[in-house]
mmCIF file with all atom_site columns, C-alpha atoms in Angstrom:
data_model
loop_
_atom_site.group_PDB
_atom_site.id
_atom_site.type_symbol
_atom_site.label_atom_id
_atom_site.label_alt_id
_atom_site.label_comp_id
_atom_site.label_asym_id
_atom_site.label_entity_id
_atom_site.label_seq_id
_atom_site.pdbx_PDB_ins_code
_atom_site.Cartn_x
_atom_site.Cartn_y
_atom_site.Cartn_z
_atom_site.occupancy
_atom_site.B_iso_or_equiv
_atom_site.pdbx_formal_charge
_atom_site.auth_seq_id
_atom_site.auth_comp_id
_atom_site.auth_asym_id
_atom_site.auth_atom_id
_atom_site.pdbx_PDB_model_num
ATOM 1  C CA . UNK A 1 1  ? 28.096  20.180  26.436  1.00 54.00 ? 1  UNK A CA 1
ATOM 2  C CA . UNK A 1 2  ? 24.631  21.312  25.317  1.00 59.00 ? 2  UNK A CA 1
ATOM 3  C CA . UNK A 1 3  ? 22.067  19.034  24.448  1.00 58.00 ? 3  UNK A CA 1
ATOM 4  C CA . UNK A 1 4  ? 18.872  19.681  22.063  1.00 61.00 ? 4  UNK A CA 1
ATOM 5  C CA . UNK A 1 5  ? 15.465  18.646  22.837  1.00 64.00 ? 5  UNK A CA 1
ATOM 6  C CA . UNK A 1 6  ? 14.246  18.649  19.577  1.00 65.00 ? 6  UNK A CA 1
ATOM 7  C CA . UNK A 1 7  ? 15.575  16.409  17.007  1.00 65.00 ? 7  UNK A CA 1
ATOM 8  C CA . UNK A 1 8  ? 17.157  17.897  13.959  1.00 65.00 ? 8  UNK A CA 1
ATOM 9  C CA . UNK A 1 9  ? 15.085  18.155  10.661  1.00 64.00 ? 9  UNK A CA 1
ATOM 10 C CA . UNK A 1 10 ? 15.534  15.327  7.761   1.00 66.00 ? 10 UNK A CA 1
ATOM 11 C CA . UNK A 1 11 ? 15.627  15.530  4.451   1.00 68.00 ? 11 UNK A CA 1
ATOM 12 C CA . UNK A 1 12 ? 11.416  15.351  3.416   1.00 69.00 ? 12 UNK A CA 1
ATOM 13 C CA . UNK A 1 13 ? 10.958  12.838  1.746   1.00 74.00 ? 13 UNK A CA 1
ATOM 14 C CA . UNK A 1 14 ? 7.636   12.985  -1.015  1.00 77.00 ? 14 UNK A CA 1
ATOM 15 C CA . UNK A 1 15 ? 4.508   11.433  0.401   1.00 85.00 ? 15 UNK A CA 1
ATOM 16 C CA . UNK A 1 16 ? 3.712   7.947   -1.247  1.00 90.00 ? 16 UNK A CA 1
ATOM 17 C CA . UNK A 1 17 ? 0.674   6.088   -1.354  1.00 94.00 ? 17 UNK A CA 1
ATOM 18 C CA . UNK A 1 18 ? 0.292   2.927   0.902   1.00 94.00 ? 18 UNK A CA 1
ATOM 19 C CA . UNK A 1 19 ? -1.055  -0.342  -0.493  1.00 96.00 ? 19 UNK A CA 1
ATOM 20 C CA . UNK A 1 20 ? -1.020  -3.270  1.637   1.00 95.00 ? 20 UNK A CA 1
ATOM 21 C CA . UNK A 1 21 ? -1.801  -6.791  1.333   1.00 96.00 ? 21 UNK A CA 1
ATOM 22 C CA . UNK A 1 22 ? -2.614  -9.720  3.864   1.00 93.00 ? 22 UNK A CA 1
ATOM 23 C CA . UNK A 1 23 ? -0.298  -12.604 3.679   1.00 93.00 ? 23 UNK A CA 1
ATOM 24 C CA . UNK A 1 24 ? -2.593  -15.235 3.240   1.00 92.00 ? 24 UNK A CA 1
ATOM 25 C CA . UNK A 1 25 ? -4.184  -12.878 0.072   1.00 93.00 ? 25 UNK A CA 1
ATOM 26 C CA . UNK A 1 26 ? -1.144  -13.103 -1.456  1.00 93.00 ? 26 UNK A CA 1
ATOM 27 C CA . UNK A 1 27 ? -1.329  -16.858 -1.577  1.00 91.00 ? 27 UNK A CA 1
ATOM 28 C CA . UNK A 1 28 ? -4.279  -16.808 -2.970  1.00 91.00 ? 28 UNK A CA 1
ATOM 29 C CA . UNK A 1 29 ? -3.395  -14.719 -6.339  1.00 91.00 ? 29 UNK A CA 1
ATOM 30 C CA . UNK A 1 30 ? -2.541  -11.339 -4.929  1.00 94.00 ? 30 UNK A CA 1
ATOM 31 C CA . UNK A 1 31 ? 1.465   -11.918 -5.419  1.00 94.00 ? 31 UNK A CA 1
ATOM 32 C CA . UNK A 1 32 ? 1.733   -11.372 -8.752  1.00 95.00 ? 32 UNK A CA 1
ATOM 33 C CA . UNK A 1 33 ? 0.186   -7.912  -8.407  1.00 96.00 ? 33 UNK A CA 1
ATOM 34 C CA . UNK A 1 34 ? 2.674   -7.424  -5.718  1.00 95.00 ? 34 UNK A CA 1
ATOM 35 C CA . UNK A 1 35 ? 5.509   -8.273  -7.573  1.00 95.00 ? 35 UNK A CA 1
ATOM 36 C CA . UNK A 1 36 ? 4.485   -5.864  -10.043 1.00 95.00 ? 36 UNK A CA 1
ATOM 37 C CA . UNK A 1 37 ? 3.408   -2.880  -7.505  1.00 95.00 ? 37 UNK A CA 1
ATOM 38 C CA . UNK A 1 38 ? 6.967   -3.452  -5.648  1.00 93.00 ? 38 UNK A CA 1
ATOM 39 C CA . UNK A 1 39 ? 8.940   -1.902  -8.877  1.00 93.00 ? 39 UNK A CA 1
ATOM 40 C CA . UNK A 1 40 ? 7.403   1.326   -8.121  1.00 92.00 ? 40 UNK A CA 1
ATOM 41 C CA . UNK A 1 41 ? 8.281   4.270   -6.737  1.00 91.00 ? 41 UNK A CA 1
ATOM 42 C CA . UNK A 1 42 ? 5.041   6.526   -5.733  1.00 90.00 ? 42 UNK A CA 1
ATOM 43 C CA . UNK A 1 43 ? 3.804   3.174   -3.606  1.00 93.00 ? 43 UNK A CA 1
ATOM 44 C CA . UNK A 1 44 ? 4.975   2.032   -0.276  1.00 94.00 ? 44 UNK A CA 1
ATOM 45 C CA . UNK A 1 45 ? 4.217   -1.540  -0.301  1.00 94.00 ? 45 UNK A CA 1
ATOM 46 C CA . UNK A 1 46 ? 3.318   -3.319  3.552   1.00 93.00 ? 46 UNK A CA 1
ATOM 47 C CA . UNK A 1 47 ? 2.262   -7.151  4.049   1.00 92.00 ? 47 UNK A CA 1
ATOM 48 C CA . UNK A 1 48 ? 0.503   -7.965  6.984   1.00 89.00 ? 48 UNK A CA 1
ATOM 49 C CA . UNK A 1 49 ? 0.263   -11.331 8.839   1.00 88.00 ? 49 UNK A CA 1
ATOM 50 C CA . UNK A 1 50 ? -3.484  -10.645 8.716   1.00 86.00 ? 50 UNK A CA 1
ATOM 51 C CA . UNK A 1 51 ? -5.994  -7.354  7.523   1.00 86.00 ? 51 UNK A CA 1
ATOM 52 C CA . UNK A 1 52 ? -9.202  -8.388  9.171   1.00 88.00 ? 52 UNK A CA 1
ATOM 53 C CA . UNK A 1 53 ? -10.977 -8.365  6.353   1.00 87.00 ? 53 UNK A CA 1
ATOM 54 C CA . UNK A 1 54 ? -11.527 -12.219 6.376   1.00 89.00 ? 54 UNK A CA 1
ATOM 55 C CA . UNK A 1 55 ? -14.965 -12.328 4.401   1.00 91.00 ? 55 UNK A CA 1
ATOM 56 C CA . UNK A 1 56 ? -13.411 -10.321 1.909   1.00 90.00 ? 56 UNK A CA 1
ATOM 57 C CA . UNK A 1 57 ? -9.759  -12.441 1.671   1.00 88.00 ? 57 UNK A CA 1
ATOM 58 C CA . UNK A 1 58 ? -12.381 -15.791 0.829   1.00 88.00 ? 58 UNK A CA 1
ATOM 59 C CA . UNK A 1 59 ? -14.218 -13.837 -2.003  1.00 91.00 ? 59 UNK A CA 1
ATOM 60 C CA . UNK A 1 60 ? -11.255 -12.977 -4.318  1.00 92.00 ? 60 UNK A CA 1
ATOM 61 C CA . UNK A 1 61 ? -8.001  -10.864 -3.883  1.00 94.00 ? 61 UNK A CA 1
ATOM 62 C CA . UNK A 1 62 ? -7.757  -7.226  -2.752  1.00 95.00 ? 62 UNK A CA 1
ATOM 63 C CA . UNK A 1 63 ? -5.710  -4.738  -1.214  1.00 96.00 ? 63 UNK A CA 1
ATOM 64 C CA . UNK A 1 64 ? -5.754  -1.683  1.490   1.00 95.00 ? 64 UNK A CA 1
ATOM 65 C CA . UNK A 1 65 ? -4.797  1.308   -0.799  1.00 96.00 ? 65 UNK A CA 1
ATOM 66 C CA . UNK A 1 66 ? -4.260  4.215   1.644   1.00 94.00 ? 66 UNK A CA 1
ATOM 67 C CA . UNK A 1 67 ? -6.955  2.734   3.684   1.00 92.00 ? 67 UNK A CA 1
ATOM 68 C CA . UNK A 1 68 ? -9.346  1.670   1.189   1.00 94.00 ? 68 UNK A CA 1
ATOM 69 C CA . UNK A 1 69 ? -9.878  -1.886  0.651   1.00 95.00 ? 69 UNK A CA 1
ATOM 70 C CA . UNK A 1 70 ? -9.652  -2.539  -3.640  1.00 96.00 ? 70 UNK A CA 1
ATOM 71 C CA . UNK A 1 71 ? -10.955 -5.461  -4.962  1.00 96.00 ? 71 UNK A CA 1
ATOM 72 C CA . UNK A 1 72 ? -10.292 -7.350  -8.253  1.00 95.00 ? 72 UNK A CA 1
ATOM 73 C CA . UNK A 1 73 ? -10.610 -10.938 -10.060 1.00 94.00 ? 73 UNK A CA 1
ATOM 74 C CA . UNK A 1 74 ? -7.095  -11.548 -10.853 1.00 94.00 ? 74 UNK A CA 1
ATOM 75 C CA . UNK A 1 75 ? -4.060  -9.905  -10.299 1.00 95.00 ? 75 UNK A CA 1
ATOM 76 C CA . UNK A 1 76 ? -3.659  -7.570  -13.756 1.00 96.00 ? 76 UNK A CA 1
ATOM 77 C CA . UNK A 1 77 ? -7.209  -6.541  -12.966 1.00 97.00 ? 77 UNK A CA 1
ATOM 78 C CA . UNK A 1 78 ? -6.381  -5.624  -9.509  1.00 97.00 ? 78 UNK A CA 1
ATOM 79 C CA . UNK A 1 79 ? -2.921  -3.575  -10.342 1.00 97.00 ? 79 UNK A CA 1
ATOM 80 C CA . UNK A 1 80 ? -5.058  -1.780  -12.583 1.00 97.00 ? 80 UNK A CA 1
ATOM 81 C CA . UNK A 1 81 ? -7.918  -0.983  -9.774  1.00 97.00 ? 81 UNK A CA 1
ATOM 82 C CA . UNK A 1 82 ? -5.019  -0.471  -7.730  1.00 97.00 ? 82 UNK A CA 1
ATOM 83 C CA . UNK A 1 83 ? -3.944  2.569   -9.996  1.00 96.00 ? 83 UNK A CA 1
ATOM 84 C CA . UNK A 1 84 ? -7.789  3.948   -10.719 1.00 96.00 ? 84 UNK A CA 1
ATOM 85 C CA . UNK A 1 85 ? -8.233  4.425   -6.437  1.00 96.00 ? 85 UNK A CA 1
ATOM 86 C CA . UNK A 1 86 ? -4.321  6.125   -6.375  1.00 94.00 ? 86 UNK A CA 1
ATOM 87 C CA . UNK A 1 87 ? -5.661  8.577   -9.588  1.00 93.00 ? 87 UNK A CA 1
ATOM 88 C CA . UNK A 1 88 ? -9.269  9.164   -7.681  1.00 93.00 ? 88 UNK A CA 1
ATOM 89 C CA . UNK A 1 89 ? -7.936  9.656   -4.096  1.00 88.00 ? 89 UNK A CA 1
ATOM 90 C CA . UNK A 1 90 ? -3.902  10.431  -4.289  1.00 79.00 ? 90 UNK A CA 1
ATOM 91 C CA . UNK A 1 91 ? -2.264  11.396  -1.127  1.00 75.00 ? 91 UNK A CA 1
ATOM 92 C CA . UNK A 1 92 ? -1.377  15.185  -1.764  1.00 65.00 ? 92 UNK A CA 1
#
């Protein structure tokens, strides 16, 4: 029997943009943004127990979109920075 060392190739799958949100953020008004981010495709959506961005969780809602931390007053306003950051800096 012959064994490989490297594994076989997948199927590539396209590169989507990462947005994720701290738990207790989401509690605080982020969810609905969530909710609404989830239904798409381009984003890969993560929740995390806690960001470390602490003084920025008490000042209104935000999220980590592919490493940049967006920032909004309510939920429609942040889906909407959300999508301006994904249009200025995409992935590919």
């Amino acid at each position: 029997m012959v064994f490989s060392l490297f594994k076989k190739k997948k199927d590539l799958q396209p590169l989507k943009n990462r947005v994720e949100f701290c738990i207790t953020n989401l509690s605080l008004g982020a969810a609905d943004a969530y909710d609404v981010l989830l239904e798409r495709e381009d984003i890969e959506m993560e929740e995390s127990g806690c960001t470390s961005h602490c003084e920025i969780c008490e000042q209104g809602i935000f999220a980590i979109v592919n490493g940049e931390i967006v920032t909004a007053d309510d939920a429609e306003a942040l889906v909407q920075a959300i999508d301006e950051e994904i249009k200025q800096n995409p992935l590919f």
